[in-house]
Tab-separated table of C-alpha atoms in Angstrom:
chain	number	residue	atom	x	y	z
A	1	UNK	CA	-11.728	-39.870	-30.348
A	2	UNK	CA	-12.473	-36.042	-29.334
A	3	UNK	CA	-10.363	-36.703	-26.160
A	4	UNK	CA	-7.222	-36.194	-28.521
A	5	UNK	CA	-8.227	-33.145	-29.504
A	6	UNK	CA	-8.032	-31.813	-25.724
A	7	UNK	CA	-5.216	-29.510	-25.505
A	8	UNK	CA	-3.451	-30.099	-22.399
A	9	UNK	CA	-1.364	-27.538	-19.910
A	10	UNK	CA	0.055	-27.677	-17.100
A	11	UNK	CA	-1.963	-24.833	-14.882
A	12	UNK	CA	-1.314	-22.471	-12.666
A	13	UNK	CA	-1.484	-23.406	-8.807
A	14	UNK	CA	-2.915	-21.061	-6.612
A	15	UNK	CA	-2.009	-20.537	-3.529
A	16	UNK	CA	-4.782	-22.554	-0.697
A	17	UNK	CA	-7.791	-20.913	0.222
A	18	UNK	CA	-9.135	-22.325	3.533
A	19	UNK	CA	-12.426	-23.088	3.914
A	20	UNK	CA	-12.712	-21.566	7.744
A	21	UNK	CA	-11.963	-18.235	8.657
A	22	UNK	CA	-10.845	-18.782	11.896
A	23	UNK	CA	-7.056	-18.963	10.438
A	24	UNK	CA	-4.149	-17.139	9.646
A	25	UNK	CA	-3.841	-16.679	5.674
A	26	UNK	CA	-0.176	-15.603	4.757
A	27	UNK	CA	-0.194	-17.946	1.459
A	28	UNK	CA	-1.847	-15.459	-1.068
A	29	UNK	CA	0.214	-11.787	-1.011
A	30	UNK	CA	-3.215	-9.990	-0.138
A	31	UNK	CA	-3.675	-6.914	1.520
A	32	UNK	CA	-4.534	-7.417	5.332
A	33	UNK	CA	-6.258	-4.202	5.681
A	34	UNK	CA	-9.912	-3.658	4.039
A	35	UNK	CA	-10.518	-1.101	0.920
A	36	UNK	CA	-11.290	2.395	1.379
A	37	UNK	CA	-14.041	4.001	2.817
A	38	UNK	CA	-14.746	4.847	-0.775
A	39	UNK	CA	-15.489	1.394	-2.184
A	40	UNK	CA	-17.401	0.463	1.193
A	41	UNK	CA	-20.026	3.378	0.103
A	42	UNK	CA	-20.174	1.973	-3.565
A	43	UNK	CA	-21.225	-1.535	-2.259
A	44	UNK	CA	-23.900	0.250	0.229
A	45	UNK	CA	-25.542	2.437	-2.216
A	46	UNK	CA	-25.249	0.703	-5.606
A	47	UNK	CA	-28.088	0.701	-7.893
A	48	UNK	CA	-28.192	-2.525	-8.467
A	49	UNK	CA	-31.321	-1.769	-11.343
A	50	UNK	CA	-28.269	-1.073	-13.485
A	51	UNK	CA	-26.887	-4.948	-13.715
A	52	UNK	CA	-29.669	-5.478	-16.228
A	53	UNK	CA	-27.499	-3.325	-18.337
A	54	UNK	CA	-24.235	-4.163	-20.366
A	55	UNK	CA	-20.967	-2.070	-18.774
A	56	UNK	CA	-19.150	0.522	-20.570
A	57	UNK	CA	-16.928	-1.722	-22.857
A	58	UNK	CA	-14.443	0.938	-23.046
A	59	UNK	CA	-14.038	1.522	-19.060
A	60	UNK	CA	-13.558	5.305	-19.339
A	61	UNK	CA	-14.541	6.291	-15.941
A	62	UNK	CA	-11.611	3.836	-14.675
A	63	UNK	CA	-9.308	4.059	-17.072
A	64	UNK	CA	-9.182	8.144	-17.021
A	65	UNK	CA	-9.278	8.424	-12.902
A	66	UNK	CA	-5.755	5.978	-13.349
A	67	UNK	CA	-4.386	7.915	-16.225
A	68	UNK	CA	-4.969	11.083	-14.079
A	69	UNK	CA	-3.011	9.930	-11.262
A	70	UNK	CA	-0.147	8.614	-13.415
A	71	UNK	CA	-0.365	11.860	-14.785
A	72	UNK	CA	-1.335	10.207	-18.342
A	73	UNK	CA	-3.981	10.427	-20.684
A	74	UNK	CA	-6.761	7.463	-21.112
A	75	UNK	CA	-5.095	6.210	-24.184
A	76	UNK	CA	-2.543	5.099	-22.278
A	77	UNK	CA	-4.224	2.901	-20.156
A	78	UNK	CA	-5.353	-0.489	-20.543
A	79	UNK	CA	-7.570	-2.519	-17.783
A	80	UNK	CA	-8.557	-5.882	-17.230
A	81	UNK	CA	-9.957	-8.845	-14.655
A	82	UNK	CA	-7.085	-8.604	-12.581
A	83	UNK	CA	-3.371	-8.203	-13.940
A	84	UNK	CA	-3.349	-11.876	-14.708
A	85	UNK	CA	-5.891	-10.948	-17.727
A	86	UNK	CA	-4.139	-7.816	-18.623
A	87	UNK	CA	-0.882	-10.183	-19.155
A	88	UNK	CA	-2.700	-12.839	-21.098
A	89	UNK	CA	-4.523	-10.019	-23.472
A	90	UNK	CA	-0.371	-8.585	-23.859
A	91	UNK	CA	0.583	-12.750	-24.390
A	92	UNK	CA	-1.653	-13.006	-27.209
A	93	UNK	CA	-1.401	-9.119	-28.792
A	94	UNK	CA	2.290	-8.782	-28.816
A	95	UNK	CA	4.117	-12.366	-28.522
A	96	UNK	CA	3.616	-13.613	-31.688
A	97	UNK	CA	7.135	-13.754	-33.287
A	98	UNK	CA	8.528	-17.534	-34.018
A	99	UNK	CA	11.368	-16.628	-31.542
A	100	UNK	CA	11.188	-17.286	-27.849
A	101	UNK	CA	10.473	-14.830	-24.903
A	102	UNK	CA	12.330	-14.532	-22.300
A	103	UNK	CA	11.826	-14.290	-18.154
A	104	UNK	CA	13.302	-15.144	-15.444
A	105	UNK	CA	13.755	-19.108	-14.142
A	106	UNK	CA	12.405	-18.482	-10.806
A	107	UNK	CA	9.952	-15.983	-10.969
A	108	UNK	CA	5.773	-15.544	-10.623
A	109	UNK	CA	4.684	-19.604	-12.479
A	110	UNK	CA	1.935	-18.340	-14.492
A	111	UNK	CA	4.628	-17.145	-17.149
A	112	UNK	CA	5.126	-20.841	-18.777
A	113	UNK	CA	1.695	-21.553	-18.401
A	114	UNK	CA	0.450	-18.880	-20.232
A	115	UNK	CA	3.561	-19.389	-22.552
A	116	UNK	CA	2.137	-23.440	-23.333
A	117	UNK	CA	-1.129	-21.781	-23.610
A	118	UNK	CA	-0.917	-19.411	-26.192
A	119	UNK	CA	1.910	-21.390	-27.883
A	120	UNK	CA	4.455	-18.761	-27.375
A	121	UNK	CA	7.839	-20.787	-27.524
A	122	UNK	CA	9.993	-19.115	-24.605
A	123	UNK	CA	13.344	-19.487	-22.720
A	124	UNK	CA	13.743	-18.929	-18.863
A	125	UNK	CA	17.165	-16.990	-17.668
A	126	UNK	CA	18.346	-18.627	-14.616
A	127	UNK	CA	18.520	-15.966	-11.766
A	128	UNK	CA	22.267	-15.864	-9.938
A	129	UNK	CA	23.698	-17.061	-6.636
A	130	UNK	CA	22.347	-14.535	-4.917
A	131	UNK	CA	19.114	-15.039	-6.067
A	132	UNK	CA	18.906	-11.771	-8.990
A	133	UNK	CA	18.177	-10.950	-12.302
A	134	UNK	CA	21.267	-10.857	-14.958
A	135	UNK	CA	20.262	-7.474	-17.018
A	136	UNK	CA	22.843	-9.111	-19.678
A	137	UNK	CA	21.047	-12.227	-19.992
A	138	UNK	CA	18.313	-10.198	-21.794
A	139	UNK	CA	20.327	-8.761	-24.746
A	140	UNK	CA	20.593	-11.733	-26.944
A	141	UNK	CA	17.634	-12.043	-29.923
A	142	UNK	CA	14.208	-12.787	-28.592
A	143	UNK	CA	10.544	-12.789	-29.451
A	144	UNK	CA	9.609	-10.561	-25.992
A	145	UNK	CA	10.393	-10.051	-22.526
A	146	UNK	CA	8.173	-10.243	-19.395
A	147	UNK	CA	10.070	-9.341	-15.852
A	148	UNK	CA	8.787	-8.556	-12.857
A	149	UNK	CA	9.779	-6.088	-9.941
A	150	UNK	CA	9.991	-6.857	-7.637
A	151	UNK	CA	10.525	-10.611	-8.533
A	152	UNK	CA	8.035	-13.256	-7.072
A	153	UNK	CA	8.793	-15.123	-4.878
A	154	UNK	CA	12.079	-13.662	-3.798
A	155	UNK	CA	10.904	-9.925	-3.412
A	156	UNK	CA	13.787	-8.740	-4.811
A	157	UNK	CA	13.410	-5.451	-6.670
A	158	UNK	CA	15.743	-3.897	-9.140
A	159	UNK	CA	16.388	-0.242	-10.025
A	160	UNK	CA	15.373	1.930	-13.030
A	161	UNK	CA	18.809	1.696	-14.306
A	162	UNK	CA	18.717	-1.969	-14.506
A	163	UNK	CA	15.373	-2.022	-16.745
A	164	UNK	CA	16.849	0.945	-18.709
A	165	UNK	CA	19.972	-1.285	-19.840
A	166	UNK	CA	17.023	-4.054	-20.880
A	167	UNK	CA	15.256	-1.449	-22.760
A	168	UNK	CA	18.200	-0.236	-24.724
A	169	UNK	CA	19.168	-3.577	-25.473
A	170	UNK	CA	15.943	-4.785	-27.434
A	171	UNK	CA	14.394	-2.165	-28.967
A	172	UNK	CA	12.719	-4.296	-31.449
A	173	UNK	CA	10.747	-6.481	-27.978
A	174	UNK	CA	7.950	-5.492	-26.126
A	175	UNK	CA	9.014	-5.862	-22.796
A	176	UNK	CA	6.667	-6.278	-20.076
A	177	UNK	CA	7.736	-5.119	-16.316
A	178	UNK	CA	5.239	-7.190	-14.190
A	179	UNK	CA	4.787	-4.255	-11.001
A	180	UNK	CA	2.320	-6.040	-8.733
A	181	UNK	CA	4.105	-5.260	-5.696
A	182	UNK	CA	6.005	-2.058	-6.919
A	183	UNK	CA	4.417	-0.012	-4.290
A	184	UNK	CA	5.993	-1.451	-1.513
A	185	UNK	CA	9.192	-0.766	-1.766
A	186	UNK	CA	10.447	-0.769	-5.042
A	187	UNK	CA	11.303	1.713	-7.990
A	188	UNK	CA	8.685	2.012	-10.921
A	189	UNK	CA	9.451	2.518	-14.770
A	190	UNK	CA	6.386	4.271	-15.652
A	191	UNK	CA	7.872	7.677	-16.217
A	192	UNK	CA	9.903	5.627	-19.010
A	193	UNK	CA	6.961	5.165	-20.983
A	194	UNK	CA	7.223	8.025	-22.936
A	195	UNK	CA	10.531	7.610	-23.421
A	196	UNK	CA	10.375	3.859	-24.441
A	197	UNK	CA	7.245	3.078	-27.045
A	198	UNK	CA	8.032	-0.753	-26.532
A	199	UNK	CA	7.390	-0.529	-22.668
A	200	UNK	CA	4.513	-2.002	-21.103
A	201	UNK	CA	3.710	-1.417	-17.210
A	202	UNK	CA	1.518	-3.888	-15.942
A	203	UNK	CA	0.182	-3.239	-12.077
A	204	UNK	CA	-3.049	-4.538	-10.007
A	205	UNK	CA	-5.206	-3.146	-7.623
A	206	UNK	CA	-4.698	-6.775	-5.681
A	207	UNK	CA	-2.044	-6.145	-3.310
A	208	UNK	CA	-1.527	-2.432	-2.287
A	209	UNK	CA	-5.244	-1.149	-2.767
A	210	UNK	CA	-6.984	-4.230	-1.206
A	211	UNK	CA	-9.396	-5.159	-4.206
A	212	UNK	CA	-8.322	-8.650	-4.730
A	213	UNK	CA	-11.825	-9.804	-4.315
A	214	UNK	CA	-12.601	-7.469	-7.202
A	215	UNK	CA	-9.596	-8.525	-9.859
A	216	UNK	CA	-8.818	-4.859	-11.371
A	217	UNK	CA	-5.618	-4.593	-13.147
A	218	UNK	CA	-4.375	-2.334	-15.484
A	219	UNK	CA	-1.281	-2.041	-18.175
A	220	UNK	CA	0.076	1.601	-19.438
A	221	UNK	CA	2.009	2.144	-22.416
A	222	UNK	CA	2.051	4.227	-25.264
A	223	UNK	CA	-1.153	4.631	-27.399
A	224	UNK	CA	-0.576	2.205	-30.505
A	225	UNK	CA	0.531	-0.606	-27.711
A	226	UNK	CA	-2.899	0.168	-25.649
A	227	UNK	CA	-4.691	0.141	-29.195
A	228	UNK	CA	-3.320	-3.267	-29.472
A	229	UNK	CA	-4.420	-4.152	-26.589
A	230	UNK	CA	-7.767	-3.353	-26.793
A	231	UNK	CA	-7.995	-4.990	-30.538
A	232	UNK	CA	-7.069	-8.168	-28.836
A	233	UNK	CA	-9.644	-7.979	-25.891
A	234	UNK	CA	-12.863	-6.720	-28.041
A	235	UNK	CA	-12.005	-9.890	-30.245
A	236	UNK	CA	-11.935	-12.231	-26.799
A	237	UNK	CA	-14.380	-10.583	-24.803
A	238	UNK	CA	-16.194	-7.025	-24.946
A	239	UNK	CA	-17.254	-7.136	-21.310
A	240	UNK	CA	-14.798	-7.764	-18.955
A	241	UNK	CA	-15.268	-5.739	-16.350
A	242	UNK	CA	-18.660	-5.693	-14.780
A	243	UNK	CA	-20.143	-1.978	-13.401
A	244	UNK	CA	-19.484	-2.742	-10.021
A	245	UNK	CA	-15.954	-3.437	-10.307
A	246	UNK	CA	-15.357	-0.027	-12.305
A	247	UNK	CA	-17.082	1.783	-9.584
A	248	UNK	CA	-14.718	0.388	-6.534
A	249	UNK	CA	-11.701	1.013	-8.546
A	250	UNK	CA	-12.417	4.207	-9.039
A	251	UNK	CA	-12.877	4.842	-5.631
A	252	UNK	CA	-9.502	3.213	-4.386
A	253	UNK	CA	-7.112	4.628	-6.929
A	254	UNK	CA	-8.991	8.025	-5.706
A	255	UNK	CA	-8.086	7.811	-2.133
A	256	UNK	CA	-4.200	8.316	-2.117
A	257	UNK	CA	-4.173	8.518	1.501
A	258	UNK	CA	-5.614	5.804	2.566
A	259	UNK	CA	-3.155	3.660	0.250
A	260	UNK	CA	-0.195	5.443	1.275
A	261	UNK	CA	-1.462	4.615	4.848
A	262	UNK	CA	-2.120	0.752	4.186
A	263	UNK	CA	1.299	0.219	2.416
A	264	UNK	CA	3.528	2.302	5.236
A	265	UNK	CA	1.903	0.024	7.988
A	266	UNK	CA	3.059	-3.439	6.117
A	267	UNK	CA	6.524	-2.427	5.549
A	268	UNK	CA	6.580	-1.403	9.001
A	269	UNK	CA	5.328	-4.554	9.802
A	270	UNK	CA	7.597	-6.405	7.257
A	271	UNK	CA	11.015	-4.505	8.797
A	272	UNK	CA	9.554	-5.798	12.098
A	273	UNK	CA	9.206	-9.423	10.840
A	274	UNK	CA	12.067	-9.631	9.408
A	275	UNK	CA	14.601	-8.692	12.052
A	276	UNK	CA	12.092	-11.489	14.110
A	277	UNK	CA	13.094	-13.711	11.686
A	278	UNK	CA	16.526	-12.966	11.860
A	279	UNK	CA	16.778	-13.789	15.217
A	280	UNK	CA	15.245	-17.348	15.130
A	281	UNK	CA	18.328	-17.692	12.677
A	282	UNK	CA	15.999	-17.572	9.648
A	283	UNK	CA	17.802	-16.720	6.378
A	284	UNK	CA	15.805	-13.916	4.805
A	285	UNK	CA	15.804	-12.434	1.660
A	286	UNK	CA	15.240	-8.464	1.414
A	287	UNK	CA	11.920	-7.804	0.580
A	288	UNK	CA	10.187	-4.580	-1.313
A	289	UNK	CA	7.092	-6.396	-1.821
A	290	UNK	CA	4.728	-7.555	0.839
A	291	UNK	CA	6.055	-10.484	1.694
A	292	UNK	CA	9.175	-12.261	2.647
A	293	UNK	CA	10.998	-15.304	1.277
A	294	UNK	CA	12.542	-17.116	4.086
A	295	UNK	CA	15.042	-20.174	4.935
A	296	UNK	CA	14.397	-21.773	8.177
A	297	UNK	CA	17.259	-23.417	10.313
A	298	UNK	CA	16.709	-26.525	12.196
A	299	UNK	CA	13.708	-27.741	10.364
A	300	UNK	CA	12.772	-28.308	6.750
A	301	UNK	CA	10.703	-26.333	4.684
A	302	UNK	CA	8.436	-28.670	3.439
A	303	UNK	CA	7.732	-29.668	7.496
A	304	UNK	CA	7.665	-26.257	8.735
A	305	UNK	CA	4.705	-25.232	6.600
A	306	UNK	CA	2.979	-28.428	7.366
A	307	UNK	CA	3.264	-27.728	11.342
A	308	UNK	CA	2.331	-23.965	10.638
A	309	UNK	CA	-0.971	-25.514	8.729
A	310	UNK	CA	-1.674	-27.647	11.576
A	311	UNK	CA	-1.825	-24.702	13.611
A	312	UNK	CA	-3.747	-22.724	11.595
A	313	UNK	CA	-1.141	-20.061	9.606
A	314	UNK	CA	-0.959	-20.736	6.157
A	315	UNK	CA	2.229	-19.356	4.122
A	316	UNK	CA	3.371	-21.008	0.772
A	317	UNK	CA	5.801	-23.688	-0.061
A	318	UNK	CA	6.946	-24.434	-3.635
A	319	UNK	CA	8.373	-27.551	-4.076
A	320	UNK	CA	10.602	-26.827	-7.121
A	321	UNK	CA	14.343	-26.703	-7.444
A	322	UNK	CA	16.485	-24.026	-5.846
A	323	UNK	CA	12.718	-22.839	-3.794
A	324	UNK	CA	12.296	-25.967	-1.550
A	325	UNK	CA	14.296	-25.017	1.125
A	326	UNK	CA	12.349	-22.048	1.323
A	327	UNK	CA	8.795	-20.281	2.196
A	328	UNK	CA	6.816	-17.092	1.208
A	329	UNK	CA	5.177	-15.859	3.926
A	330	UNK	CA	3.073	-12.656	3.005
A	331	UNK	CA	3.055	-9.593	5.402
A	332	UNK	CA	-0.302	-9.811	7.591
A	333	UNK	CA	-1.251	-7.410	10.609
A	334	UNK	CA	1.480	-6.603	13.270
A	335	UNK	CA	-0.935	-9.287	15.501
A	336	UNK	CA	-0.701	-11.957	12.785
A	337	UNK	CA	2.923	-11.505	12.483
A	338	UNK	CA	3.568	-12.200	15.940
A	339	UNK	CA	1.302	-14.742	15.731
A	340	UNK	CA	3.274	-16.551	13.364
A	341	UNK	CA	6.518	-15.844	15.096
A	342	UNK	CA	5.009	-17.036	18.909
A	343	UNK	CA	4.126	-20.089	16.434
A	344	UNK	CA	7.533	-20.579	14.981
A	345	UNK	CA	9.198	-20.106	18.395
A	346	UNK	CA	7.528	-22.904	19.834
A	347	UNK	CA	8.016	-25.561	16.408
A	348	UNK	CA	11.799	-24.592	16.622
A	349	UNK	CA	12.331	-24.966	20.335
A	350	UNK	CA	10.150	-28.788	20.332
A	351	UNK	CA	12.712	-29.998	17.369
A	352	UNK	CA	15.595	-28.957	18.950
């Protein structure tokens, strides 16, 4: 009998983590360049006598080293296992109305799944031809919205002006801009936070800082939202981040350069792949996060990613209508990316 009782959900799919090294992992959006030098000298001289001991529930040292380079105070700031936590905390605090949120039809697949999981009722807005957000789509009566920019898996970013309209359109809806890969390329909202006190900016140390290992992500908003926020997590779980974790990311949100050098080299490397792309007749999307979505011609997609698996280079297929004729292949080193397109090169020239 208790088997009925078993609530059941469709989850999330990750993308695959190989078991050997010795491959080319393109699949996942992570950084292909390590941390800091910063969180390297946390992990070699940690006191590791302090693990016996609970960590600050209230994260100050993290949350007021990222409110000081927003150029915000700690209140504002809001930090959790990664920025699929921080979203699942905002889920449960602030999408509680009996009318439906609202995102985008083909966008980052953990939306519906935390949607079933929480019970939030929502409706997806289907993107256009070209593969974009409809701003309009987003004015009719709704229960929240959650967007990202860029979009995932397209990489297709819009402009403040865009999330402005949005904004202005529901001020009675927290609305979530989801800006995991906002630093390569795209244009943030956060200096419309004071501006907006329904705005909610949710980022991650995953992608541009290197720290997906460590699963650090943050939301800022104003003070009340954050307060919210925090209600919600002390109620779930006090401890979420451990002392270790609070350490490294204060480390790589303190060295600026060092990110600013990381996330100039991959879109470097992304311009680069794309115009490679290009010329094996690929379709590609334009990218401003840190990897591309890409049509190949002459081969499916579904068979293309299994030959590139074969050969060791993973990049992700989704098999789901209007994405199956595509890939996402994240942005690796300059030598993985020609890798992968000395790989490509020879798959393309044995089916022709």
């Amino acid at each position: 009998m208790w088997r009925q009782y078993i609530r059941k959900v469709e989850p999330y799919t990750p993308g695959e983590q190989p078991d050997s090294d010795n491959v080319i992992k393109l699949n996942t959006n992570e950084n292909p360049y390590p941390p800091c030098e910063g969180v390297k000298r946390v992990l070699s001289t940690f006191d590791t006598d302090t693990l016996r001991k609970y960590p600050d529930p209230n994260v100050k040292a993290l949350r007021t080293a990222i409110a000081d380079y927003y150029n915000l105070s700690m209140e504002n700031v809001f930090v959790g296992v990664g920025s699929d936590d921080v979203i699942a905390m905002c889920y449960m605090t602030f999408f509680n109305s009996p009318k439906p949120i609202l995102f985008p039809d083909i966008t980052y697949s953990f939306y519906d799944v935390w949607a079933d999981e929480f019970r939030v009722p929502y409706k997806t807005k289907a993107l256009d031809d070209e593969y974009r957000i409809v701003a309009s789509d987003y004015a009719e009566d709704n229960g929240g919205i959650i967007i990202p920019n860029p979009n995932a898996p397209t990489g297709i970013a819009e402009g403040k002006d865009f999330f402005t309209e949005i904004l202005n359109n529901n001020p009675d809806s927290i609305v979530i801009i989801d800006e995991a890969y906002v630093d390569f390329g795209a244009e943030s909202v956060i200096d419309l936070i004071g501006e907006y006190e329904n705005l909610i900016v949710v980022r991650t140390f995953s992608k541009s800082r290197s720290l997906a290992g460590s699963r650090i992500g943050f939301a800022l908003g104003n003070a009340e939202a954050v307060r919210a926020l925090h209600d919600v997590k002390y109620s779930f779980n006090s401890y979420t981040m451990d002392r270790i974790t609070i350490e490294l990311g204060v480390e790589a949100i303190k060295d600026d350069e060092y990110f600013r050098e990381c996330v100039s080299k991959i879109i470097c490397t992304k311009k680069q792949t794309q115009d490679s792309l290009r010329n094996l007749g690929f379709e590609v999307f334009e990218s401003a996060a840190n990897f591309l979505l890409v049509k190949p011609k002459g081969i499916s997609a579904e068979e293309l990613y299994t030959q590139l698996k074969n050969r060791g280079i993973f990049v992700r297929y989704f098999n789901k209508p209007r994405l199956s004729d595509y890939l996402r292949i994240t942005i690796g080193t300059d030598e993985e990316m020609d890798k992968l397109t000395e790989a490509l090169q020879s798959i393309l020239e044995a089916v022709q």
